[in-house]
PDB file of C-alpha atoms and ligand atoms in Angstrom:
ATOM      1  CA  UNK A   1      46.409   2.554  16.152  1.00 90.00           C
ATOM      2  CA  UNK A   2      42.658   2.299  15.809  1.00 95.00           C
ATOM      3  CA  UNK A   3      40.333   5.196  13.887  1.00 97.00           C
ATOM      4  CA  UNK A   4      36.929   5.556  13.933  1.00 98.00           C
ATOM      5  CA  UNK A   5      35.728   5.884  10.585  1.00 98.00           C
ATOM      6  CA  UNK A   6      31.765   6.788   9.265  1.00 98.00           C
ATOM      7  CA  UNK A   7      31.486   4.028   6.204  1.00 98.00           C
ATOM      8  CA  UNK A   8      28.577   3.061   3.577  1.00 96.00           C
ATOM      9  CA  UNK A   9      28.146   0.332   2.221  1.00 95.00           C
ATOM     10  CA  UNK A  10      29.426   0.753  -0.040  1.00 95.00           C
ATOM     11  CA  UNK A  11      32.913   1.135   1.607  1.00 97.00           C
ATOM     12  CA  UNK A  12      35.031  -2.331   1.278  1.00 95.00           C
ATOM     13  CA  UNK A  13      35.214  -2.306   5.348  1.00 97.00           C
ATOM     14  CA  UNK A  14      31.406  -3.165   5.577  1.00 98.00           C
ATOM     15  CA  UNK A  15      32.055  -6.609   4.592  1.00 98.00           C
ATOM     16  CA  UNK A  16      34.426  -6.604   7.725  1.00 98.00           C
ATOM     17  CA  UNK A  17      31.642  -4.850   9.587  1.00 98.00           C
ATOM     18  CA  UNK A  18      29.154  -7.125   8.369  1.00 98.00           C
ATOM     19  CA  UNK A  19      31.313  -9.939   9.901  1.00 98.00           C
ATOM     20  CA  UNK A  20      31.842  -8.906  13.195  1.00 98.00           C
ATOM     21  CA  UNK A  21      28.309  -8.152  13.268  1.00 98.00           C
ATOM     22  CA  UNK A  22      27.448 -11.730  12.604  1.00 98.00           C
ATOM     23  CA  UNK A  23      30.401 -12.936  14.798  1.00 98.00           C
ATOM     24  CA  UNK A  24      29.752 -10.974  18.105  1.00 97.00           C
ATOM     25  CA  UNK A  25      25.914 -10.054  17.705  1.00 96.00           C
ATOM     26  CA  UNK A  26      23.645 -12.148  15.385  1.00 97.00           C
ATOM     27  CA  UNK A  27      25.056 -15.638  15.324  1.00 97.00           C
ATOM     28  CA  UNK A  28      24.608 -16.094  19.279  1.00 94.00           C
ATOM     29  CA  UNK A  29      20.975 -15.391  18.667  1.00 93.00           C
ATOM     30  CA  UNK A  30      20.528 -17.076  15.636  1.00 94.00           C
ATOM     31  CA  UNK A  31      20.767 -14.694  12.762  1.00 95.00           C
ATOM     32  CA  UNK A  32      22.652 -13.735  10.427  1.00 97.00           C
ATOM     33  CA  UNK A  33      23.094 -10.489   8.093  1.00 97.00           C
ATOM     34  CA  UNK A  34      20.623 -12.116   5.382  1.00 97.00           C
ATOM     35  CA  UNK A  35      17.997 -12.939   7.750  1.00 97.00           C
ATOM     36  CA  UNK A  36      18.681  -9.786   9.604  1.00 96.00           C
ATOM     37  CA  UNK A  37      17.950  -7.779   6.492  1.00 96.00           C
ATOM     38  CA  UNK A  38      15.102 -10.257   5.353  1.00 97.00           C
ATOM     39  CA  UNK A  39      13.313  -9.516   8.733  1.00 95.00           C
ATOM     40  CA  UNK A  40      13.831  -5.735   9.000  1.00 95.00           C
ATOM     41  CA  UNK A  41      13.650  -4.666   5.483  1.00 96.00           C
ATOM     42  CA  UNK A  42      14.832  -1.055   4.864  1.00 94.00           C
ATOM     43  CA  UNK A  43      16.724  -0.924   8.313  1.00 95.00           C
ATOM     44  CA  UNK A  44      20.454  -1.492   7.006  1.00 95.00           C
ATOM     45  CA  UNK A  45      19.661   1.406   4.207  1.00 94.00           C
ATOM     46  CA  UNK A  46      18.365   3.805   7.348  1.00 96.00           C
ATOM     47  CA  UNK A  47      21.451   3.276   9.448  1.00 98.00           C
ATOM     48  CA  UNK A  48      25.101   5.560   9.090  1.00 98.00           C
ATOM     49  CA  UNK A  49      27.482   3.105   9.749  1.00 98.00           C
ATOM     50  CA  UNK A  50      30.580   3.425  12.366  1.00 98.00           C
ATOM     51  CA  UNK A  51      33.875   1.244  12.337  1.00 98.00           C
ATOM     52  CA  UNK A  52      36.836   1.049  14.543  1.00 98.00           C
ATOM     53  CA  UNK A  53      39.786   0.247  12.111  1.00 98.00           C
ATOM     54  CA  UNK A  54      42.821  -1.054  13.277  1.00 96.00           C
ATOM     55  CA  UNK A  55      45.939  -0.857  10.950  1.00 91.00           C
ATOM     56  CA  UNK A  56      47.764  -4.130  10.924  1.00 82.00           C
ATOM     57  CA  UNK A  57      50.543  -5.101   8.782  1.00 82.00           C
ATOM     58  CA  UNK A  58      49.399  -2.287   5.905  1.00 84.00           C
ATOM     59  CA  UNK A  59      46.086  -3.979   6.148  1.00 92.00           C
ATOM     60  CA  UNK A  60      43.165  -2.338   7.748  1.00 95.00           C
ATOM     61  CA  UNK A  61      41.280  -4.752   9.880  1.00 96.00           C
ATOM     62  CA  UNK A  62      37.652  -3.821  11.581  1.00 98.00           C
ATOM     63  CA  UNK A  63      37.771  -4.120  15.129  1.00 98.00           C
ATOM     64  CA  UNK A  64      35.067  -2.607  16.469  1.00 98.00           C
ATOM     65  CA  UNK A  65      31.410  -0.725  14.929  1.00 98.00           C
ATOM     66  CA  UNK A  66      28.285   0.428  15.235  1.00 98.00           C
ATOM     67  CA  UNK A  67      25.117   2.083  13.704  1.00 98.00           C
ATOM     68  CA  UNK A  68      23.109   5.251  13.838  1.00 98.00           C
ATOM     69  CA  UNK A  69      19.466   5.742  13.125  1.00 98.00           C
ATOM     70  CA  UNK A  70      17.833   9.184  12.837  1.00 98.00           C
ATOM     71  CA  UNK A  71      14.846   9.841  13.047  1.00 97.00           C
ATOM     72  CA  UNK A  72      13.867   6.869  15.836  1.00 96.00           C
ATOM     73  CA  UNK A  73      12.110   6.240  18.148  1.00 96.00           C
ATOM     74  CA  UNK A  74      10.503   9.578  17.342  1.00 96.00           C
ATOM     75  CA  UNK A  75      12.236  12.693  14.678  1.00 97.00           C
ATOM     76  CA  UNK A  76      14.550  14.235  16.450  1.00 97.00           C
ATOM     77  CA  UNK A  77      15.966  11.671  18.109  1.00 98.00           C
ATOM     78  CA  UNK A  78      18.011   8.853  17.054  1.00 98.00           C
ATOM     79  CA  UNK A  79      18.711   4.763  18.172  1.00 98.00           C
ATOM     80  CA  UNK A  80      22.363   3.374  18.292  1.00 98.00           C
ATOM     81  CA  UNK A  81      22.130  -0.561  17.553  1.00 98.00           C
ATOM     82  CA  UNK A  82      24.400  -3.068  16.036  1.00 98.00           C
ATOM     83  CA  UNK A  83      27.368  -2.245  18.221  1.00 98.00           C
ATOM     84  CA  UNK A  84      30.181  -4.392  18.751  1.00 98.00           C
ATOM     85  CA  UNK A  85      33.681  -5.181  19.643  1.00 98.00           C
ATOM     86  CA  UNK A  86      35.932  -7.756  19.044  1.00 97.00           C
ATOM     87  CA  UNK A  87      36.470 -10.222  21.788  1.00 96.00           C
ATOM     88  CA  UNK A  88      40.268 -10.049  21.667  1.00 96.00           C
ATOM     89  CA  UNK A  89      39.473  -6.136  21.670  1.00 96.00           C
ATOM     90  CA  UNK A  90      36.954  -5.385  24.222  1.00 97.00           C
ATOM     91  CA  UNK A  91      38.501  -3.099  27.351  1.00 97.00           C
ATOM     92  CA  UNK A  92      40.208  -1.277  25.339  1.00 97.00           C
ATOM     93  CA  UNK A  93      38.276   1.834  25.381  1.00 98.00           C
ATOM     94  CA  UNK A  94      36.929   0.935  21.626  1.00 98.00           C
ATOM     95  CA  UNK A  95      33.288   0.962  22.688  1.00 98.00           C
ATOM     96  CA  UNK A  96      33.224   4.445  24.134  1.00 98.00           C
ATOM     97  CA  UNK A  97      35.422   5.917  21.274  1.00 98.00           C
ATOM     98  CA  UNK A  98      32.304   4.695  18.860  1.00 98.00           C
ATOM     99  CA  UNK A  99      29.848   5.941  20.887  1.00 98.00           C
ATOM    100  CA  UNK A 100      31.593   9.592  21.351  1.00 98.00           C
ATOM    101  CA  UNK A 101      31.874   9.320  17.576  1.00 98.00           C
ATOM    102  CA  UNK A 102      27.962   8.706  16.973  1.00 98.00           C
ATOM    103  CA  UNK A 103      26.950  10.921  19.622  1.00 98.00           C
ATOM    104  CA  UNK A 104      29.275  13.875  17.832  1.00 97.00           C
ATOM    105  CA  UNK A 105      27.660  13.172  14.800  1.00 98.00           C
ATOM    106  CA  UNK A 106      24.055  12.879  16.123  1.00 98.00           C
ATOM    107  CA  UNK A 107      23.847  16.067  18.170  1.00 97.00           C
ATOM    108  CA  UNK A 108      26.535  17.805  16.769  1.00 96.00           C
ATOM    109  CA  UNK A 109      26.164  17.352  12.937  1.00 97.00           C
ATOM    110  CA  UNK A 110      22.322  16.065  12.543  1.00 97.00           C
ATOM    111  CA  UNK A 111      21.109  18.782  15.697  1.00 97.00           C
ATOM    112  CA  UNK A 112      19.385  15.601  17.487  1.00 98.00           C
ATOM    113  CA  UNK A 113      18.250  16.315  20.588  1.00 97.00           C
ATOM    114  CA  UNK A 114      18.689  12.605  22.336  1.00 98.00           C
ATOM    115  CA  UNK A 115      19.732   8.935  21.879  1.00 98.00           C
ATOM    116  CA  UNK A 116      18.553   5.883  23.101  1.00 98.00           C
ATOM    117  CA  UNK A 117      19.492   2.540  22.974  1.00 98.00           C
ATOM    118  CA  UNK A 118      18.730  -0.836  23.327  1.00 98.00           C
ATOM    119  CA  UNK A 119      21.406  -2.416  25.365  1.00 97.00           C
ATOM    120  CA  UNK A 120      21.270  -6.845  26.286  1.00 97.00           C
ATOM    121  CA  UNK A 121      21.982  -6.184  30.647  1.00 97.00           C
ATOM    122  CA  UNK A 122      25.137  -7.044  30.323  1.00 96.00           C
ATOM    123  CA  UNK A 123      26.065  -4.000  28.684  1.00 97.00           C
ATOM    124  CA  UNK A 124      24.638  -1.932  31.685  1.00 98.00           C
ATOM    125  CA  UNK A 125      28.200  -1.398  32.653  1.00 97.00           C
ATOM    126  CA  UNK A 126      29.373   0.138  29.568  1.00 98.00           C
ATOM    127  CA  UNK A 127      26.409   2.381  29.314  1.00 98.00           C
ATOM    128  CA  UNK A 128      26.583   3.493  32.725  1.00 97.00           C
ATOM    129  CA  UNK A 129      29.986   3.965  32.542  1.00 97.00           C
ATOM    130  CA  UNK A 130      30.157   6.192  29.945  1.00 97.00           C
ATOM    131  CA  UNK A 131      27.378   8.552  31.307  1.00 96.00           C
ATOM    132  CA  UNK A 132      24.068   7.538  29.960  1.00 98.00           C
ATOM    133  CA  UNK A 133      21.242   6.905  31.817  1.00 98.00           C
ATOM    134  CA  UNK A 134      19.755   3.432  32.195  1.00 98.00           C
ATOM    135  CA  UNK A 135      15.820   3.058  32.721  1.00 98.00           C
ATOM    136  CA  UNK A 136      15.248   0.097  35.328  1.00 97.00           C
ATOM    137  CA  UNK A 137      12.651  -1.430  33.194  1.00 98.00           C
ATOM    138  CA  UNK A 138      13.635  -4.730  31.632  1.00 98.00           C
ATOM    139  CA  UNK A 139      12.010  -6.197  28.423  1.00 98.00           C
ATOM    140  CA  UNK A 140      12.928  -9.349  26.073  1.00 97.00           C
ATOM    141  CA  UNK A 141      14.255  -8.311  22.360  1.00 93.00           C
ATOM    142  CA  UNK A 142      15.549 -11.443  20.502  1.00 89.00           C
ATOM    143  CA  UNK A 143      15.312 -13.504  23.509  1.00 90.00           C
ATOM    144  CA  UNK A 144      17.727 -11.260  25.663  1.00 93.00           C
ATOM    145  CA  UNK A 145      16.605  -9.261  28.322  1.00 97.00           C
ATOM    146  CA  UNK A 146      17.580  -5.667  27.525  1.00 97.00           C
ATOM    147  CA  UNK A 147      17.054  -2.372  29.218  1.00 98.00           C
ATOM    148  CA  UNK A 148      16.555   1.032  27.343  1.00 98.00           C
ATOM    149  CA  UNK A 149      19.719   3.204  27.663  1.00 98.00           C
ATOM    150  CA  UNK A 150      18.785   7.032  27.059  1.00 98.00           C
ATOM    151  CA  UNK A 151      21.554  10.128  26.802  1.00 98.00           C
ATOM    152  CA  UNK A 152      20.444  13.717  26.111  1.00 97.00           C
ATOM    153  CA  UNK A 153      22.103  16.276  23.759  1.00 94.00           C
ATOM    154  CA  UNK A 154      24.280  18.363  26.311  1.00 86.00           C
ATOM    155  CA  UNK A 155      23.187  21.343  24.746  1.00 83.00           C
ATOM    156  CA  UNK A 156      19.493  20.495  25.918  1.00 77.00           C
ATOM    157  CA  UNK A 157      20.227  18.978  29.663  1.00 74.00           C
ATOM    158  CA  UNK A 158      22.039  22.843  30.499  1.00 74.00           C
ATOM    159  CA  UNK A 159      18.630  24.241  28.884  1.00 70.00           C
ATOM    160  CA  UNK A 160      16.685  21.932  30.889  1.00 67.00           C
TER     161      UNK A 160
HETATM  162  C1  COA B 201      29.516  -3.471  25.117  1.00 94.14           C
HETATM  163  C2  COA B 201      30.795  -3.289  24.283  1.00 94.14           C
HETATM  164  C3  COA B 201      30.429  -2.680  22.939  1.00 94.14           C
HETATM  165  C4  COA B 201      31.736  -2.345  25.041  1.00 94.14           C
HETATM  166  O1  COA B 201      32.894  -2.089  24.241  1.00 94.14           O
HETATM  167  P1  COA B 201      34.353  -2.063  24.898  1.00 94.14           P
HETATM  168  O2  COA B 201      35.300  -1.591  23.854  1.00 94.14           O
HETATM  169  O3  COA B 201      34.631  -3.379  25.501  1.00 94.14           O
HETATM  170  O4  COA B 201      34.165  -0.978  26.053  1.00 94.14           O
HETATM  171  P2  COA B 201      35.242   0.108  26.537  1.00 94.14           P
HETATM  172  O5  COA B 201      36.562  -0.569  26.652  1.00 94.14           O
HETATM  173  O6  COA B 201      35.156   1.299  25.652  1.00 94.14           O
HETATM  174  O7  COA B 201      34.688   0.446  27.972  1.00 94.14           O
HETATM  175  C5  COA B 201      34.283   1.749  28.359  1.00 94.14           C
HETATM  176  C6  COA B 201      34.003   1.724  29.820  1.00 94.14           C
HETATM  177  O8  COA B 201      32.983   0.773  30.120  1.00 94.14           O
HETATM  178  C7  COA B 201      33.456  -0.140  31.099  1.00 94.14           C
HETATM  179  N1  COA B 201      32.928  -1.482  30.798  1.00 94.14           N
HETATM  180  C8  COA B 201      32.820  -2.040  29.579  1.00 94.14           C
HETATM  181  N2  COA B 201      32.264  -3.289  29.697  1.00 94.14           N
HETATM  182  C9  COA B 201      32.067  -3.471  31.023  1.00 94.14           C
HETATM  183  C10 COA B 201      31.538  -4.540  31.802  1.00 94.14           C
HETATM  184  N3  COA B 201      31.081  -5.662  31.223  1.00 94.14           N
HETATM  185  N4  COA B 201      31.483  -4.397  33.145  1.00 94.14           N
HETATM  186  C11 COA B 201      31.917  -3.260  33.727  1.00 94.14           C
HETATM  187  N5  COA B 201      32.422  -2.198  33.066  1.00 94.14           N
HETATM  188  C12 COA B 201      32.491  -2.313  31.723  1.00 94.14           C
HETATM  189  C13 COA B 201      34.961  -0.120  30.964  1.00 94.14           C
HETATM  190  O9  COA B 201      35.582  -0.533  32.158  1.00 94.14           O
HETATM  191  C14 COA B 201      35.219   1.324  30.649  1.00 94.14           C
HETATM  192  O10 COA B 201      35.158   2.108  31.829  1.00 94.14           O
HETATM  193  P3  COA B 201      36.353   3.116  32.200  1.00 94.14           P
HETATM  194  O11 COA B 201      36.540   4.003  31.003  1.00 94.14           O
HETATM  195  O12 COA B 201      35.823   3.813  33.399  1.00 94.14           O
HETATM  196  O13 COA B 201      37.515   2.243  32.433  1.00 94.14           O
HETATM  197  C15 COA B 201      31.549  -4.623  24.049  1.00 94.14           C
HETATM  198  O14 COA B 201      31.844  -5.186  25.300  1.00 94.14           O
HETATM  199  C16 COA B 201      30.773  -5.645  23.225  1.00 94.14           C
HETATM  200  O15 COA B 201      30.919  -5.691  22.004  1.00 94.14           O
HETATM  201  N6  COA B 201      29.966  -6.488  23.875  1.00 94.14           N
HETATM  202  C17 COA B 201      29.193  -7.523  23.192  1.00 94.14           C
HETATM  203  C18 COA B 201      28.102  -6.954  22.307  1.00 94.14           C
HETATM  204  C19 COA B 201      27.193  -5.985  23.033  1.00 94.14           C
HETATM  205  O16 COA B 201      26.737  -6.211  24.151  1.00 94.14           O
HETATM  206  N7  COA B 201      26.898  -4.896  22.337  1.00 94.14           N
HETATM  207  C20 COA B 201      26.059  -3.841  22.852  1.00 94.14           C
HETATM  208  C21 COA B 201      24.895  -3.743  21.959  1.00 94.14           C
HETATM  209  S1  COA B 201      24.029  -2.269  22.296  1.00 94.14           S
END
């Protein structure tokens, strides 16, 4: 059965993280987590990290994460980035069950008001899929064209 679990980094399952990362995100763009942290200094301190653990033979294997980072673009709001799941994984429902798990946290434990994200187009599905918004604008980030993925606190959208 897979858990989603908030880690630091201190947490022996962000060296898992930290692999999947590089497996499904950085290396296909050419980075890995020691450039990544050379070229965005601070950034991996900022973020609360998410991972989907599966339990496998007594062993807990990371299937799945992603981060959380208040206070941007703007305070009160906060980016999710770094979010991935493992090929063998992906379909599963992993990806919305880490995203329901940062959301919960972001509006209903640090009283955020929205989230955005990044997503590379051909995450559009996903995002869509699991009820945010997608602005049509696309824009280049690491060489991938990405559009800007937006969800409001459902506290605020009934006030609005
Ligand atoms: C994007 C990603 C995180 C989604 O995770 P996932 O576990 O595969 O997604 P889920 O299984 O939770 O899918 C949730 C919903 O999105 C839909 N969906 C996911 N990917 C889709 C796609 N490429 N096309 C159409 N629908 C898609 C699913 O069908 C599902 O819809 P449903 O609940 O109505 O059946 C994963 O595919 C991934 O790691 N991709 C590569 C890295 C990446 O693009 N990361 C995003 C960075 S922001």
């Amino acid at each position: 059965m897979v858990k989603i679990r908030r880690i630091t980094s201190k947490d022996p399952l962000y060296v898992q993280e930290c692999a999947l990362r590089e497996d499904v995100l950085l290396r296909p763009i050419g980075y890995d987590m020691e450039r990544f942290k050379r070229e965005f200094p601070g950034l991996e301190e900022r973020m609360e990290h998410f991972v989907a653990v599966l339990n496998h033979h007594a062993a807990e294997r990371v299937v799945g994460c992603a981060a959380l980072i208040p206070g941007e673009p703007a305070a009160g709001a906060g980016r999710i980035t770094q979010m991935a799941v493992n090929l063998q994984r992906q379909g599963e429902g992993i990806g919305r069950r880490l995203v329901v798990a940062v959301e919960s946290r972001a509006f209903g434990e640090l009283g955020l008001r929205e989230l955005v994200c990044h997503a590379p187009v051909t995450a559009v599905p996903f995002f869509e899929s699991i009820g945010w918004v997608m602005e049509p604008e696309v824009f280049q980030e690491a060489g991938v064209p990405h559009r800007r993925a937006v969800i409001r606190c459902p506290s605020e959208e009934e006030a609005a």
